[in-house]
Amino acid sequence: MNILVTGGAGFIGSHIARACLEAHHKVTVLDNLSAGSREAVPQGAAFYQMDLRDPEVLNVLKKEKIEAINHHAAQISVHQSVADPVFDANSNIIGTLQLLQNAVDCGVRKFVFASTGGAVYGEQDCFPAGEDHPCRPLTPYAIAKLCVEHYLAFYRRNFDLNYAVLRYSNVFGPGQNSHGEAGVVAIFCQRLNAGKPLVIFGDGGQTRDFISVQDVVKANLLALKPECLGTFNVGTGKETSVKALAESLVKLSGRNSKIEFAAPRHYEQRRSSIDYGKLNKSFGWKPELSLEEGLSETLDYFSNETH
Ligand SMILES: NC(=O)c1ccc[n+]([C@@H]2O[C@H](COP(=O)([O-])OP(=O)(O)OC[C@H]3O[C@@H](n4cnc5c(N)ncnc54)[C@H](O)[C@@H]3O)[C@@H](O)[C@H]2O)c1
């Protein structure tokens, strides 16, 4: 299949582009390199340094005869979205809307969208949250992701665009960008290597559901199948506090960095974990890498000085 991976020069998208090439798909990467890097784009993928909003995107879809779009390009900083909601909406809503319009204009058959199970539900009534949990997003970043989910339903109803929404929990792993939702793992790894203290905002009791990028990639390969339609959580169902995460990383790294506490961020969600039962029942997906295995791999990646 001819697949466009947007954001394929970034953390998750570059892992997906590589896996798609390994699965013998023809891969085109589109990325404006605002956060990603050219080196992360795997060999064998065609590359276009282009913004989602560039009118030329339509010609790329036509030229590369794109059949499926795996959409990962986004401004990913929750903090930035709170500071500048218009900037966030321009990239994450308007950019995606233009891509969707181009997709239907070119007869694209499948659209996979990276949404956020870590943020669309907001403060949860139950743990882990299923896909039918009420959505009460707390930040512009999460509001924009949910807004795109509604646009997808519109394009499905009116233009027969098939889609799968993957609501990730907090994704971590080699190549991770420190600004994203699970950026805390990358930041802690970098600080451990530099011999600096790990700084936690708040009391460290806030919890997250950390999922490895390898498991997320497997979910994306399933999502490309024509029969995979609808909205699916991609997480582990387990809560880990940020304090426990910091302690695990200190232990696994063998370093003796201190853990320090700073003022909490007012918009930060307190607890999060999401139920992956639907994707498991439908397609047999389940997380395979334990948190400890994943963190060790990530520490190894960040301890390599060339990154
Ligand atoms: N990392 C997580 O924990 C997590 C959780 C839930 C959802 N997501 C979503 O997964 C996707 C990938 O996240 P990531 O962690 O790999 O982030 P990332 O920053 O590493 O990758 C995003 C890529 O998109 C590119 N980009 C940004 N705006 C663009 C635009 N307007 N046009 C073209 N390219 C643009 C960036 O240059 C970057 O390479 C994002 O949509 C993010 O919202 C991530």
mmCIF file of C-alpha atoms in Angstrom, residues 134-275:
data_model
loop_
_atom_site.group_PDB
_atom_site.id
_atom_site.type_symbol
_atom_site.label_atom_id
_atom_site.label_comp_id
_atom_site.label_asym_id
_atom_site.label_seq_id
_atom_site.Cartn_x
_atom_site.Cartn_y
_atom_site.Cartn_z
ATOM 1 C CA PRO A 134 -17.172 11.071 28.908
ATOM 2 C CA CYS A 135 -14.657 13.384 27.237
ATOM 3 C CA ARG A 136 -13.881 16.481 29.323
ATOM 4 C CA PRO A 137 -10.601 17.755 27.867
ATOM 5 C CA LEU A 138 -8.757 20.219 30.110
ATOM 6 C CA THR A 139 -6.338 21.837 27.671
ATOM 7 C CA PRO A 140 -6.427 23.325 24.155
ATOM 8 C CA TYR A 141 -4.193 20.456 22.980
ATOM 9 C CA ALA A 142 -6.768 17.870 24.105
ATOM 10 C CA ILE A 143 -9.705 19.977 22.869
ATOM 11 C CA ALA A 144 -8.116 20.117 19.396
ATOM 12 C CA LYS A 145 -7.580 16.334 19.309
ATOM 13 C CA LEU A 146 -11.228 15.732 20.240
ATOM 14 C CA CYS A 147 -12.353 18.313 17.681
ATOM 15 C CA VAL A 148 -10.496 16.400 14.935
ATOM 16 C CA GLU A 149 -12.223 13.193 16.058
ATOM 17 C CA HIS A 150 -15.560 14.923 15.375
ATOM 18 C CA TYR A 151 -14.350 16.102 11.953
ATOM 19 C CA LEU A 152 -13.387 12.514 11.118
ATOM 20 C CA ALA A 153 -16.936 11.368 11.864
ATOM 21 C CA PHE A 154 -18.174 14.161 9.556
ATOM 22 C CA TYR A 155 -15.861 13.049 6.725
ATOM 23 C CA ARG A 156 -16.934 9.433 7.240
ATOM 24 C CA ARG A 157 -20.661 10.319 7.068
ATOM 25 C CA ASN A 158 -20.401 12.705 4.145
ATOM 26 C CA PHE A 159 -17.442 11.428 2.100
ATOM 27 C CA ASP A 160 -17.112 7.729 3.085
ATOM 28 C CA LEU A 161 -13.610 8.302 4.449
ATOM 29 C CA ASN A 162 -12.706 5.233 6.510
ATOM 30 C CA TYR A 163 -10.791 6.035 9.645
ATOM 31 C CA ALA A 164 -9.311 4.658 12.830
ATOM 32 C CA VAL A 165 -8.641 6.916 15.809
ATOM 33 C CA LEU A 166 -5.949 5.669 18.177
ATOM 34 C CA ARG A 167 -6.156 7.312 21.577
ATOM 35 C CA TYR A 168 -2.689 6.839 23.037
ATOM 36 C CA SER A 169 -1.852 7.069 26.694
ATOM 37 C CA ASN A 170 1.646 8.473 27.387
ATOM 38 C CA VAL A 171 4.032 7.111 24.781
ATOM 39 C CA PHE A 172 7.727 6.753 25.574
ATOM 40 C CA GLY A 173 10.774 5.098 24.076
ATOM 41 C CA PRO A 174 13.944 5.592 22.019
ATOM 42 C CA GLY A 175 13.905 8.774 19.940
ATOM 43 C CA GLN A 176 11.384 10.451 22.196
ATOM 44 C CA ASN A 177 10.782 14.188 22.075
ATOM 45 C CA SER A 178 10.984 15.777 25.522
ATOM 46 C CA HIS A 179 8.077 18.194 24.810
ATOM 47 C CA GLY A 180 5.300 15.593 24.389
ATOM 48 C CA GLU A 181 2.839 14.005 26.782
ATOM 49 C CA ALA A 182 5.324 11.422 28.047
ATOM 50 C CA GLY A 183 8.154 13.927 27.674
ATOM 51 C CA VAL A 184 8.825 13.412 31.366
ATOM 52 C CA VAL A 185 10.588 10.107 30.563
ATOM 53 C CA ALA A 186 12.918 11.793 28.057
ATOM 54 C CA ILE A 187 13.576 14.728 30.380
ATOM 55 C CA PHE A 188 14.381 12.450 33.343
ATOM 56 C CA CYS A 189 16.699 10.296 31.186
ATOM 57 C CA GLN A 190 18.559 13.369 29.922
ATOM 58 C CA ARG A 191 18.935 14.782 33.429
ATOM 59 C CA LEU A 192 20.160 11.459 34.814
ATOM 60 C CA ASN A 193 22.848 11.355 32.135
ATOM 61 C CA ALA A 194 23.871 14.924 32.922
ATOM 62 C CA GLY A 195 24.061 14.075 36.668
ATOM 63 C CA LYS A 196 21.319 16.624 37.408
ATOM 64 C CA PRO A 197 18.420 16.221 39.885
ATOM 65 C CA LEU A 198 15.046 15.041 38.573
ATOM 66 C CA VAL A 199 12.482 17.815 39.087
ATOM 67 C CA ILE A 200 8.836 16.897 39.619
ATOM 68 C CA PHE A 201 6.070 19.517 39.278
ATOM 69 C CA GLY A 202 3.752 19.049 42.285
ATOM 70 C CA ASP A 203 3.916 16.212 44.797
ATOM 71 C CA GLY A 204 4.650 13.454 42.271
ATOM 72 C CA GLY A 205 1.377 11.689 43.089
ATOM 73 C CA GLN A 206 -0.049 12.497 39.629
ATOM 74 C CA THR A 207 -0.342 9.286 37.633
ATOM 75 C CA ARG A 208 0.128 8.410 33.971
ATOM 76 C CA ASP A 209 -0.314 5.293 31.846
ATOM 77 C CA PHE A 210 3.047 4.773 30.123
ATOM 78 C CA ILE A 211 3.008 2.776 26.887
ATOM 79 C CA SER A 212 6.108 1.848 24.871
ATOM 80 C CA VAL A 213 6.454 3.133 21.327
ATOM 81 C CA GLN A 214 6.996 -0.447 20.063
ATOM 82 C CA ASP A 215 3.511 -1.394 21.247
ATOM 83 C CA VAL A 216 2.060 1.775 19.711
ATOM 84 C CA VAL A 217 3.658 0.907 16.359
ATOM 85 C CA LYS A 218 1.964 -2.519 16.404
ATOM 86 C CA ALA A 219 -1.404 -0.847 16.995
ATOM 87 C CA ASN A 220 -0.759 1.398 13.990
ATOM 88 C CA LEU A 221 -0.051 -1.554 11.695
ATOM 89 C CA LEU A 222 -3.397 -3.056 12.772
ATOM 90 C CA ALA A 223 -5.147 0.287 12.291
ATOM 91 C CA LEU A 224 -4.144 0.339 8.623
ATOM 92 C CA LYS A 225 -6.219 -2.778 7.965
ATOM 93 C CA PRO A 226 -9.493 -1.962 6.141
ATOM 94 C CA GLU A 227 -11.545 -3.725 8.832
ATOM 95 C CA CYS A 228 -10.065 -1.614 11.657
ATOM 96 C CA LEU A 229 -12.573 1.250 11.947
ATOM 97 C CA GLY A 230 -13.592 3.463 14.863
ATOM 98 C CA THR A 231 -11.926 4.674 18.040
ATOM 99 C CA PHE A 232 -9.525 2.618 20.150
ATOM 100 C CA ASN A 233 -7.563 3.256 23.325
ATOM 101 C CA VAL A 234 -3.894 2.289 23.150
ATOM 102 C CA GLY A 235 -2.475 2.069 26.650
ATOM 103 C CA THR A 236 -1.655 -0.400 29.399
ATOM 104 C CA GLY A 237 -4.548 0.209 31.830
ATOM 105 C CA LYS A 238 -1.945 0.739 34.577
ATOM 106 C CA GLU A 239 -1.299 3.908 36.558
ATOM 107 C CA THR A 240 2.229 4.893 37.508
ATOM 108 C CA SER A 241 2.896 7.960 39.620
ATOM 109 C CA VAL A 242 5.506 10.401 38.363
ATOM 110 C CA LYS A 243 7.375 9.920 41.656
ATOM 111 C CA ALA A 244 7.457 6.128 41.157
ATOM 112 C CA LEU A 245 8.638 6.691 37.584
ATOM 113 C CA ALA A 246 11.485 8.923 38.783
ATOM 114 C CA GLU A 247 12.490 6.367 41.423
ATOM 115 C CA SER A 248 12.474 3.517 38.867
ATOM 116 C CA LEU A 249 14.638 5.501 36.449
ATOM 117 C CA VAL A 250 17.141 6.418 39.185
ATOM 118 C CA LYS A 251 17.345 2.727 40.197
ATOM 119 C CA LEU A 252 17.610 1.370 36.640
ATOM 120 C CA SER A 253 20.260 3.931 35.667
ATOM 121 C CA GLY A 254 22.455 3.164 38.675
ATOM 122 C CA ARG A 255 23.002 6.935 39.128
ATOM 123 C CA ASN A 256 22.463 8.749 42.394
ATOM 124 C CA SER A 257 20.516 11.781 41.125
ATOM 125 C CA LYS A 258 18.247 13.445 43.687
ATOM 126 C CA ILE A 259 14.502 13.884 43.185
ATOM 127 C CA GLU A 260 13.305 17.476 43.760
ATOM 128 C CA PHE A 261 9.837 19.028 43.779
ATOM 129 C CA ALA A 262 8.682 22.291 42.132
ATOM 130 C CA ALA A 263 5.359 24.184 42.032
ATOM 131 C CA PRO A 264 2.553 22.195 40.358
ATOM 132 C CA ARG A 265 1.258 23.134 36.894
ATOM 133 C CA HIS A 266 -2.306 24.388 37.291
ATOM 134 C CA TYR A 267 -3.650 22.700 34.143
ATOM 135 C CA GLU A 268 -2.127 19.308 34.801
ATOM 136 C CA GLN A 269 -4.444 16.291 34.995
ATOM 137 C CA ARG A 270 -4.177 14.365 38.280
ATOM 138 C CA ARG A 271 -4.679 10.740 37.246
ATOM 139 C CA SER A 272 -4.853 8.831 33.983
ATOM 140 C CA SER A 273 -5.092 5.244 32.783
ATOM 141 C CA ILE A 274 -6.974 3.845 29.805
ATOM 142 C CA ASP A 275 -8.578 0.509 29.040
#
